[in-house]
XYZ file of C-alpha atoms in Angstrom:
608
model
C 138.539 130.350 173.848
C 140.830 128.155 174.965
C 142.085 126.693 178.357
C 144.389 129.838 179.032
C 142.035 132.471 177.599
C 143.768 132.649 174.344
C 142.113 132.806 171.140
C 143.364 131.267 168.071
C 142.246 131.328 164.895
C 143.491 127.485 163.949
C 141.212 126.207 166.851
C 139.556 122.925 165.248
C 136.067 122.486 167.599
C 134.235 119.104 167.229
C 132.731 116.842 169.686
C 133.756 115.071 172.824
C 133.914 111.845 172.663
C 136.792 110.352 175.354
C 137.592 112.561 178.010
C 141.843 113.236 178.447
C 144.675 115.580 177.455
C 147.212 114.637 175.251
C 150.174 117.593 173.699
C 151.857 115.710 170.575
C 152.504 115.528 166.714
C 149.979 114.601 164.444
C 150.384 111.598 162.548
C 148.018 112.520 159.337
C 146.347 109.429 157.661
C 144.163 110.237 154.809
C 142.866 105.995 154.094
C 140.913 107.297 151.259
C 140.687 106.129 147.515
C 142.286 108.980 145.635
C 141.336 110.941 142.688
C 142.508 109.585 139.692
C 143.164 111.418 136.371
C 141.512 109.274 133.598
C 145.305 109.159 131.265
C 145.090 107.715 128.059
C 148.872 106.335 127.288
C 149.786 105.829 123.472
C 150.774 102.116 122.502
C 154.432 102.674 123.179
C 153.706 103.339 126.547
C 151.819 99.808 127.307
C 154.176 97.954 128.214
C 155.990 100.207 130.451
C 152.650 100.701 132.269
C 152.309 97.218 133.103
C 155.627 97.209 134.195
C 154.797 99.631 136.603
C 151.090 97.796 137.664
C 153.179 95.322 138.635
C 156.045 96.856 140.408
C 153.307 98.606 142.571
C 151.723 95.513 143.027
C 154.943 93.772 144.573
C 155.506 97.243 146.435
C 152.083 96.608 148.095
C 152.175 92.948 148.944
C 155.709 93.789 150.602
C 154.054 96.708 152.740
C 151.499 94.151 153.810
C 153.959 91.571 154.785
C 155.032 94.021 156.840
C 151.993 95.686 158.330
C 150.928 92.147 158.881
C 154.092 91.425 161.367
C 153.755 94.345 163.246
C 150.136 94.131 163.815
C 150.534 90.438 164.910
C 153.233 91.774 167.569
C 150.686 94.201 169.176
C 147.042 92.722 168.441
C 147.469 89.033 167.245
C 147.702 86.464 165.044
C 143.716 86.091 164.153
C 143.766 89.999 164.056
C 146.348 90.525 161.401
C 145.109 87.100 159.013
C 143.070 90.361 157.458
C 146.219 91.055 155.885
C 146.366 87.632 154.370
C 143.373 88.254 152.429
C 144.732 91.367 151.181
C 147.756 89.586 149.993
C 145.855 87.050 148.185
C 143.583 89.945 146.356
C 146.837 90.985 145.207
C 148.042 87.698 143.855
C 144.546 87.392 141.917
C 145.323 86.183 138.184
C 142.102 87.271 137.021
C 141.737 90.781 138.719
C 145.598 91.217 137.380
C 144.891 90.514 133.726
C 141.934 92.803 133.786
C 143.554 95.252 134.566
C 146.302 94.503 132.071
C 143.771 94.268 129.549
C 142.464 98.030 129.978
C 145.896 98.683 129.854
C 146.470 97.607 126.280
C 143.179 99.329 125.917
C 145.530 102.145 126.090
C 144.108 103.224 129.464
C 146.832 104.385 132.198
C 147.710 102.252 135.326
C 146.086 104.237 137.782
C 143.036 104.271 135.991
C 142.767 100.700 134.833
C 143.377 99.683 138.255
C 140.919 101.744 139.618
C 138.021 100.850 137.183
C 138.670 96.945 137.829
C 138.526 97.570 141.428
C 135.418 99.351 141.553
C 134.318 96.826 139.172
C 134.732 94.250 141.742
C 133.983 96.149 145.261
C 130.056 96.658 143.184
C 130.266 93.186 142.470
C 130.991 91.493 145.905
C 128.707 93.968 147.455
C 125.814 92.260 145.538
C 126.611 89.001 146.353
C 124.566 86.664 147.563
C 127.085 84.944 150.205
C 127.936 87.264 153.182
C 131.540 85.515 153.450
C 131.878 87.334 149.600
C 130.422 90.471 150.726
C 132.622 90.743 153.530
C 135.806 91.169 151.197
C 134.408 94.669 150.023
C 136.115 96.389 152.862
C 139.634 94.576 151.764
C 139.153 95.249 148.092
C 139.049 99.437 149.371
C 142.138 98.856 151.613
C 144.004 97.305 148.764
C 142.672 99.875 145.858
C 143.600 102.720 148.397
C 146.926 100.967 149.171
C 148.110 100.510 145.196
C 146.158 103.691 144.109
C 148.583 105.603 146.376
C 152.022 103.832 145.265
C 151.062 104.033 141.351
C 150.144 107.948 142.141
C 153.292 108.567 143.892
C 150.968 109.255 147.647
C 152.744 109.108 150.831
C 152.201 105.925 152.725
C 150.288 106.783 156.066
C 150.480 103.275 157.674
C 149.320 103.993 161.525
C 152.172 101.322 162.347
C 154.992 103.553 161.533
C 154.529 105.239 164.265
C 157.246 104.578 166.503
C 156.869 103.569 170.043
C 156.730 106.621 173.027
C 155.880 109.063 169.845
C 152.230 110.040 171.817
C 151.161 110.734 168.904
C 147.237 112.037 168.120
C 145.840 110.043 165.418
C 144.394 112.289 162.672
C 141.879 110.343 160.063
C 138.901 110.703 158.504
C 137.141 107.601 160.430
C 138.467 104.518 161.975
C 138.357 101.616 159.317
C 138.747 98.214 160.694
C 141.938 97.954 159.197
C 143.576 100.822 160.777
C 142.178 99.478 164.053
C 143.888 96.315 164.091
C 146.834 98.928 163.616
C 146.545 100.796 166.487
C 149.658 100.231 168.797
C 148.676 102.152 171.616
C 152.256 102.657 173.114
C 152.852 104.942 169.608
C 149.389 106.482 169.311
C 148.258 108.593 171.976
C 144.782 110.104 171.105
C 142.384 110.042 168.259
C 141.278 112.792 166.518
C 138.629 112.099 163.191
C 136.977 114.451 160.461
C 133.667 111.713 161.053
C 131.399 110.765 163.544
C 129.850 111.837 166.805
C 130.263 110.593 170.697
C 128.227 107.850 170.122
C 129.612 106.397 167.039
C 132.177 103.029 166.573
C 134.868 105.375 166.830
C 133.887 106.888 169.919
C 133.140 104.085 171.777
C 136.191 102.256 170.972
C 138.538 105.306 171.896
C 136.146 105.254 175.540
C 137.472 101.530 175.841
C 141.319 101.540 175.039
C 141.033 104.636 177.469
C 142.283 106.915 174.616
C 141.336 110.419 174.478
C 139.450 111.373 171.476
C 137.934 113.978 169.537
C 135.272 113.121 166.441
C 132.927 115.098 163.838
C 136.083 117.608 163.386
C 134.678 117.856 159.527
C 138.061 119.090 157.962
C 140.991 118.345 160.191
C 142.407 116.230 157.986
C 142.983 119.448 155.677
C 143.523 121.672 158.123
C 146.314 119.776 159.907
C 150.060 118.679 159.033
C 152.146 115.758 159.813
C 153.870 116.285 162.515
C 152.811 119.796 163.981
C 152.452 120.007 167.428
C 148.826 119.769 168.200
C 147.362 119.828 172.045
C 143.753 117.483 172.062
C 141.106 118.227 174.633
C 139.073 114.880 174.529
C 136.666 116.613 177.531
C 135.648 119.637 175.168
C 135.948 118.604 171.706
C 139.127 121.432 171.224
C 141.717 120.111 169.065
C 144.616 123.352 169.208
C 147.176 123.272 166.525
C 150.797 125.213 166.871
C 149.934 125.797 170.738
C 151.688 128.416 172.411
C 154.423 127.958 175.742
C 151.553 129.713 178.109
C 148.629 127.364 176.480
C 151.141 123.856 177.102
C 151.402 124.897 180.687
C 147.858 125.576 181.115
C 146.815 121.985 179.229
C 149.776 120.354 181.205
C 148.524 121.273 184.740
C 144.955 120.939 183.416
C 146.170 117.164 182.369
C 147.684 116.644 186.125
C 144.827 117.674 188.155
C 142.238 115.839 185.910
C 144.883 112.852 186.939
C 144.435 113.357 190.612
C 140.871 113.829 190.557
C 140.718 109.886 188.630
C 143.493 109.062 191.357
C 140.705 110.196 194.018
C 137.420 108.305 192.644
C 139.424 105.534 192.446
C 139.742 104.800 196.301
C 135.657 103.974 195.806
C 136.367 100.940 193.251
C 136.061 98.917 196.639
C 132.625 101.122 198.054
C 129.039 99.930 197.765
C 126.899 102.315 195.374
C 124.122 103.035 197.266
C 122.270 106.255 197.997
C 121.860 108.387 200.754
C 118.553 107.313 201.424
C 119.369 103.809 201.050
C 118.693 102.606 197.549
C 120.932 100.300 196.807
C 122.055 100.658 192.667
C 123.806 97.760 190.785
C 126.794 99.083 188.981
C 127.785 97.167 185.702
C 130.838 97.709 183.075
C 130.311 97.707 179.649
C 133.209 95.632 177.758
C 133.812 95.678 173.976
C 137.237 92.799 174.092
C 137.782 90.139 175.717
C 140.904 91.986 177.022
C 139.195 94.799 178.519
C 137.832 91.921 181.275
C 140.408 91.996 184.097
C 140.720 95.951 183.801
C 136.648 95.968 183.920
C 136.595 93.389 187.231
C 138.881 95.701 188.907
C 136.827 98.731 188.131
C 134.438 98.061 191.116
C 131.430 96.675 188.613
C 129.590 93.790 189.715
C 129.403 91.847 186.640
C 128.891 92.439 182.665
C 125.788 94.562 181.676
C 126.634 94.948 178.146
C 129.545 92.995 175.933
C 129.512 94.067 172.574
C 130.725 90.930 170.365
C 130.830 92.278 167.246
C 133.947 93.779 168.501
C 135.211 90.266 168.239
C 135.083 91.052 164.118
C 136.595 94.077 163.993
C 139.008 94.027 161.220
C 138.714 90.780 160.361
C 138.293 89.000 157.175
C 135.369 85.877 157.899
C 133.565 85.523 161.036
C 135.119 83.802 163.666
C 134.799 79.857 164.503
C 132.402 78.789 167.328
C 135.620 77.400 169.573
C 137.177 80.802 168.844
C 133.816 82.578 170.410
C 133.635 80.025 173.048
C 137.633 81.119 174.313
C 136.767 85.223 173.853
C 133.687 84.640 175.992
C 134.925 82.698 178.579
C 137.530 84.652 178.995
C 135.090 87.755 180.391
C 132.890 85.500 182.245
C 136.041 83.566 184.443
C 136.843 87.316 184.961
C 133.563 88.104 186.825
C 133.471 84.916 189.043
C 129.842 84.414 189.448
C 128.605 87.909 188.633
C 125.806 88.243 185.444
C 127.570 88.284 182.345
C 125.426 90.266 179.387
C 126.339 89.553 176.236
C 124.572 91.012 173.628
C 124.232 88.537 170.130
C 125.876 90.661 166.909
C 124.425 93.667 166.439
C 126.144 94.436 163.207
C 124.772 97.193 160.107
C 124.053 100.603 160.783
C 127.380 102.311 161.560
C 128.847 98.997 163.257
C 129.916 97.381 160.368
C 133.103 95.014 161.895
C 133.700 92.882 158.886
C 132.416 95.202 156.120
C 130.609 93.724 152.871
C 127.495 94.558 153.366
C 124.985 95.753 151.049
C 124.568 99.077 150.457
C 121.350 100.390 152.238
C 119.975 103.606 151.586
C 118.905 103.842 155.552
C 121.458 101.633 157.050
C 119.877 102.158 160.229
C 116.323 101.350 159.451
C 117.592 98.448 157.348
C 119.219 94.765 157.283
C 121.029 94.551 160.871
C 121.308 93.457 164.714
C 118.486 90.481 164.697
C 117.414 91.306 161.845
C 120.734 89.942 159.846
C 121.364 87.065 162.557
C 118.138 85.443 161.913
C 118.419 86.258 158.154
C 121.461 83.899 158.654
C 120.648 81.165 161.048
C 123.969 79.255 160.858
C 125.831 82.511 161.470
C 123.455 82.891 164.781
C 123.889 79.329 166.193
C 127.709 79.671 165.514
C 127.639 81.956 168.163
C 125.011 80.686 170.270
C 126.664 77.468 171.168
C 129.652 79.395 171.763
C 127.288 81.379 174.078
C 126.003 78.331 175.498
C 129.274 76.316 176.487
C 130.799 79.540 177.849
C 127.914 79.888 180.594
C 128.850 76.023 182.008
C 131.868 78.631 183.699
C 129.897 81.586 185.334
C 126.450 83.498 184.989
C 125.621 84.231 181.224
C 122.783 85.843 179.876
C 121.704 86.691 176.621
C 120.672 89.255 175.282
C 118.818 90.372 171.672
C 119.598 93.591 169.917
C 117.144 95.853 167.826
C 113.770 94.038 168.596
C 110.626 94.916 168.418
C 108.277 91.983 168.025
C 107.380 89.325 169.714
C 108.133 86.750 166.839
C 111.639 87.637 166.302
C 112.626 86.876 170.308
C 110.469 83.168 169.562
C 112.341 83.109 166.609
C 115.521 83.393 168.467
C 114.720 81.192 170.516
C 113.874 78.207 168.695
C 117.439 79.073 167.003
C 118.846 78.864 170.564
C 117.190 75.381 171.099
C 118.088 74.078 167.836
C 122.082 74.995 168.674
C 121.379 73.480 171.794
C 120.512 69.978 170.088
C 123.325 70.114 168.019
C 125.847 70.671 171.257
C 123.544 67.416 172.196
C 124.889 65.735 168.982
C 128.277 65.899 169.950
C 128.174 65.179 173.289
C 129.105 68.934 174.160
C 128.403 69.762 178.119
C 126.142 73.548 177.939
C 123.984 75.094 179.974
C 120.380 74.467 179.162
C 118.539 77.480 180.880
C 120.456 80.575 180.134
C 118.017 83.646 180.605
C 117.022 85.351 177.626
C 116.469 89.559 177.421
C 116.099 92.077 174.778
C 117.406 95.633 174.292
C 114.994 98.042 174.114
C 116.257 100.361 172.055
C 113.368 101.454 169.819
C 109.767 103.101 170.585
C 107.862 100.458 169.403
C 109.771 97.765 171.846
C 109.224 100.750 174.598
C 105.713 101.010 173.827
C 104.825 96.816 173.144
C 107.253 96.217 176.440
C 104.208 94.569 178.001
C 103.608 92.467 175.362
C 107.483 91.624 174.872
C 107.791 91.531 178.787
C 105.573 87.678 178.583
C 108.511 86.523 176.405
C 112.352 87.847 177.936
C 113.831 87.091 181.400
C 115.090 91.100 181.543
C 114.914 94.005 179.522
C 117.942 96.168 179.058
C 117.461 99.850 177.673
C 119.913 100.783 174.612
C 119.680 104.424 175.155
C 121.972 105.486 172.339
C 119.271 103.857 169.345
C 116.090 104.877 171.235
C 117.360 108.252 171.337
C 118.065 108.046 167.419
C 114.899 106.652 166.732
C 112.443 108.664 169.177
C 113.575 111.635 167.572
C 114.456 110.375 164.293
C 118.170 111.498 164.207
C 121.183 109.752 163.140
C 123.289 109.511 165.711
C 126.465 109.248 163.446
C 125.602 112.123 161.422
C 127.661 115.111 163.094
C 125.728 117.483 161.169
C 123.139 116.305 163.508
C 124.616 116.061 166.788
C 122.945 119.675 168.271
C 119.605 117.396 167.578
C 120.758 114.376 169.418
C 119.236 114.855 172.665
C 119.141 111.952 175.075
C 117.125 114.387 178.230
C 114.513 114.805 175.093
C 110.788 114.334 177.730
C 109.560 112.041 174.815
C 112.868 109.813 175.616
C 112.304 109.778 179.723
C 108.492 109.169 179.342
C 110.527 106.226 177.184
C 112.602 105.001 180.028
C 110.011 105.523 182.295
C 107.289 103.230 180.834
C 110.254 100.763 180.165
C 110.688 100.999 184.295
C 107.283 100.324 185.257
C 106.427 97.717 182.950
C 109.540 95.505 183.550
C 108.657 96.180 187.666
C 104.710 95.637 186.491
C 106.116 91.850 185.213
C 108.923 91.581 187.628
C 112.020 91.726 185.197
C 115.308 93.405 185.786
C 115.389 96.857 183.963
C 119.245 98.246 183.057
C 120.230 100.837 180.673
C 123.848 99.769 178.969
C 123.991 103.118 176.888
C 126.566 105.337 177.037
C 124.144 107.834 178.795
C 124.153 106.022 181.668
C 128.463 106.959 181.841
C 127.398 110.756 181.980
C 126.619 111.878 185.733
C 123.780 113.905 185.012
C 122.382 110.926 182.478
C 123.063 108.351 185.206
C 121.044 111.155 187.940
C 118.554 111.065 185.601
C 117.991 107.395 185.498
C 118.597 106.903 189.102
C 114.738 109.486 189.117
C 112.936 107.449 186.742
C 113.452 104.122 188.573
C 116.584 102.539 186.467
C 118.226 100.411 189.701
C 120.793 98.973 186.775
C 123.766 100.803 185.669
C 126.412 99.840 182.838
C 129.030 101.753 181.814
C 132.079 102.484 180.533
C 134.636 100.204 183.154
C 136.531 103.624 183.514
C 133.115 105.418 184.582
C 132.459 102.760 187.171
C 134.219 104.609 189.856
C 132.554 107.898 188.715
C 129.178 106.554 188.301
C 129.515 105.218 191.515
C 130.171 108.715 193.112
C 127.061 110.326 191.936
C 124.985 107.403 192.919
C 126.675 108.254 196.817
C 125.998 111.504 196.446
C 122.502 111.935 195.887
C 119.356 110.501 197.183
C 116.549 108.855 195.451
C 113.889 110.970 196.560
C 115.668 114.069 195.359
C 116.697 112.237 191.647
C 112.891 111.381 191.648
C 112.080 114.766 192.528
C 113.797 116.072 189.455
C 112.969 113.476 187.162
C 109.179 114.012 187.811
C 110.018 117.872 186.993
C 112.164 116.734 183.749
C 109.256 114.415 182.556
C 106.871 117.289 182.469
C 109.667 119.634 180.642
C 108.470 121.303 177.256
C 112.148 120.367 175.553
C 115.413 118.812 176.403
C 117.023 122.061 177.028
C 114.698 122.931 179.958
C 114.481 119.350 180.844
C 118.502 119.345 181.057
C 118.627 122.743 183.423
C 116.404 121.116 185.548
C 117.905 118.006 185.858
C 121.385 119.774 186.389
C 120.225 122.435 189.278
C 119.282 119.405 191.148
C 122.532 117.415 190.576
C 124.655 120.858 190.825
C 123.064 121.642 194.468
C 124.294 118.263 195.576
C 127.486 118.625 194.828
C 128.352 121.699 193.751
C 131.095 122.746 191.373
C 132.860 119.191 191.753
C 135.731 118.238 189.415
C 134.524 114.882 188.519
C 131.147 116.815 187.388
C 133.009 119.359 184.297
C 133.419 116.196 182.025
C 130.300 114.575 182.277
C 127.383 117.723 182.466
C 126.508 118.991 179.288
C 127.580 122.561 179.156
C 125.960 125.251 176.466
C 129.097 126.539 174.511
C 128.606 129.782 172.419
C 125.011 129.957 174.180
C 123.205 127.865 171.892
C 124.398 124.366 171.350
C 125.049 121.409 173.991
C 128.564 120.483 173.750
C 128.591 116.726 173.273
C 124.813 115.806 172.994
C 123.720 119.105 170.915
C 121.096 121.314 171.700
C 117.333 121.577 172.311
């Protein structure tokens, strides 16, 4: 059913993942490898096959040199230099007389190219240098880019899109290539066959403030270039060929959901505290060094969570300690004297900036987060003395992803004294007592945390992984999302313990998930004792609302009530009577409470 109470058949339902309207065409990109016929060409034919290898080659390396200058225009020099690799893959003598060798093996272009590159992609993968590994992810780009010249594809370059075209992004996923793409003046909104609300995806669209869609499964076959398309990033609708009545309905929609932001805006400048007094400290959650300034002016009162593997998005080799030293110095100068998180690389799983990695059967349960940094010291205390010089300008902290012993935080931070010595060597100026904190983000952390509590300076609660990993669900498996249940009782008996024994050893607690973003999440968390809120810098304001709106006692009330629940769903209906009778059917509530649709499935978190 859609906005206006019109049913059509060509409705495309997936998840929420960025709330906003946008009405535009869709610009289609399928960034797959093709299909490719195996041909077998008679001996005549050789020649005139290489002859065409190579024209596509020249075709491709062109089309770079030009994707490379647009995307330096819009996202920078040290952005597009992923392109430069690219171009060099395609200069390769050796990959290029390979291929002309299967060639005169009688093999046809396509193929021969194809076979070499998968050749390759299996071989870098198993490498034993990361910097090798990493070039996995431009080996695809470029098979994918010649594969669809020598097969006669359309090109689907995101930068084509011309400026003003608020256009809706249509893809499979988000690559980091087609990210460093994204010129946000052209595209509009993002709409993906893959992931869920908490995947990279997601969370990316949340932070360029783009409306978004993900874990549509087949839009990408169900769509056209070009066809008018209306995207509902609060409900998960995407609504192809929309009707005159249904554009006027989206369009006023679109207006008053404007307003409403317009009105929780005037509380950027107002103190969250609530009505009984409890005074909550409100944090933004930044992913770029850009997003700083809009995040300072949001109303938070510092950094709870920056995500610096954001700083590799796209690229080709990690960046240079003076290059992490600007990016983090940049957010903490924004933030004056207010605490700076930032979180050390948290890469593997489905965050997988730079690409290259080895293939892991359980990516999640496997080499990444702390796990890969101390696996690779130098990597690590790259980016700790970057860490360590930016805090001379403003209140850093550090903080450890995915642990759950005690020996990896020692571990990390004999690494952090050892980067420290070698600042020492060359005369650097650092800080020499930056606090150090974990996420807890897994049961066994939440269960050990007094054990781990002897060894941080704070503890900061990842809900999105201990939500995965309580309840054993993949949280970027959309096949999954009805299971992914953050109000699950064995999750708040989680937080709960997390609360008491960080207040039992006098530590900060925060949550930096994106649960924390939802109003009824961040209700939640305001019962079981969370005083520490980051979110989304465009949630700030909301946030803030709900945490003036309600009282302590009463989010207590109903987080006692929730704790004792038999399952999420009746967890959830508690949890959202309470909220609901404090502020009834408010606007600024419809995007953020989980709502059943077709009366058995959460929309956005999934059902019971």
């Amino acid at each position: 059913m859609t906005l206006d109470g019109t049913v059509t058949d060509r409705r495309i339902i997936g998840m929420p993942a960025s709330p906003g309207i946008v009405i535009g065409p869709v610009h289609l990109l399928l960034w797959e490898v093709p299909d490719v016929p195996h041909t077998i060409i008679p001996d005549e034919a050789v020649a005139g096959e290489i002859a065409r290898l190579h024209a596509a080659i020249d075709r491709a390396k062109e089309r770079l040199e030009q994707v490379k200058r647009r995307a330096e225009n819009h996202a920078g020099p040290e952005e597009a230099a992923i392109f430069d690799v690219q171009i060099h893959i395609l200069s390769d003598v050796e990959l290029i007389q390979r291929v002309e060798s299967l060639i005169r093996q009688n093999i046809g272009a396509e193929k021969a190219f194809d076979l070499v590159l998968i050749e390759w992609r299996q071989h870098f993968a198993r490498h034993a240098q990361p910097m090798i590994r990493e070039r996995v992810s431009d080996l695809t780009d470029v098979q994918i880019r010649v594969l669809s010249i020598l097969l006669g594809l359309p090109d689907h370059d995101p930068v084509d899109v011309p400026k003003g075209t608020n256009a809706i992004l249509v893809t499979h996923d988000l690559t980091p290539s087609l990210t460093v793409q994204l010129d946000r003046e052209a595209i509009a909104a993002i709409a993906t066959d893959a992931g869920t609300r908490t995947s990279h995806v997601a969370i990316l669209a949340r932070s360029l403030g783009l409306p978004a869609v993900v874990g549509l499964r087949d839009a990408t076959s169900r769509l056209h270039a070009g066809e008018q398309v209306i995207l509902d990033g609060s409900s998960g609708l995407l609504l192809p060929e929309p009707t005159p009545a249904q554009i006027e309905a989206y369009t006023d929609r679109a207006a008053r959901e404007a307003a409403d932001e317009a009105e929780l805006r005037h509380l950027i400048g107002a103190e969250p505290v609530t009505l009984d007094g409890v005074r909550i400290i409100l944090r933004a959650n930044v992913d770029l060094p850009e997003e700083a300034a809009y995040a300072a002016h949001s109303g938070a009162e510092g950094v709870g969570l920056m995500r610096t593997e954001f700083l590799v998005v796209g690229r080709a080799s990690m960046p240079d300690e003076e290059e992490q030293y600007r990016a983090y110095k940049k957010v903490v100068m924004a933030f004056d004297n207010h605490p700076v998180v930032i979180r050390t690389f948290d890469m593997g799983g489905d965050k997988l900036p730079i690409g290259g990695y080895p293939t892991e059967a359980n990516p999640f349960l496997g080499w990444r987060a702390i796990r890969m940094c101390l696996d690779e010291p130098e990597l690590f205390k790259t980016q700790l003395r970057a860490l360590l010089r930016a805090a001379m300008h403003g209140d850093v902290r550090i903080m450890l992803p995915l642990i759950v012993t005690v020996d990896e935080v020692r571990q990390a931070r004999r690494l952090l004294e050892e980067a420290g010595r070698e600042l020492d060597a060359r005369n650097v100026e650092y800080r020499h007592d930056l606090p150090l904190g974990i996420m807890v983000e897994t049961p066994a952390a939440a269960v050990a945390a007094d054990t781990l509590a002897h060894d941080v300076a704070f503890f900061s609660i990842g809900t999105n992984d201990l939500v995965q990993y309580t309840l054993a669900v993949d949280r970027g498996n959309a096949n999954l999302a009805s299971r992914f249940t953050p109000l699950h009782p064995a999750v708040l008996r989680l937080i709960r313990r997390i609360v008491e024994v960080g207040g039992h050893h006098g530590l900060e607690v925060s949550v930096c998930g994106e649960m924390a973003s939802q109003p009824l999440m961040a209700f939640a968390l305001i019962g079981l004792g969370v005083r520490q809120l980051s979110v989304a810098a465009r949630s700030v304001p909301l946030v803030k609302r709900i945490v003036r709106g309600v009282s302590a006692r009463v989010a207590t009330d109903a987080a006692d009530a929730a704790l004792n629940a038999q399952t999420a769903r009746e967890s959830e209906a508690l949890l959202r009577a309470r909220l609901l009778s404090a502020f009834g059917d408010a606007p600024f509530l419809r995007d953020g409470l989980p709502a059943y649709v077709d009366g058995n499935t959460f929309e956005g978190y999934g059902g019971p």
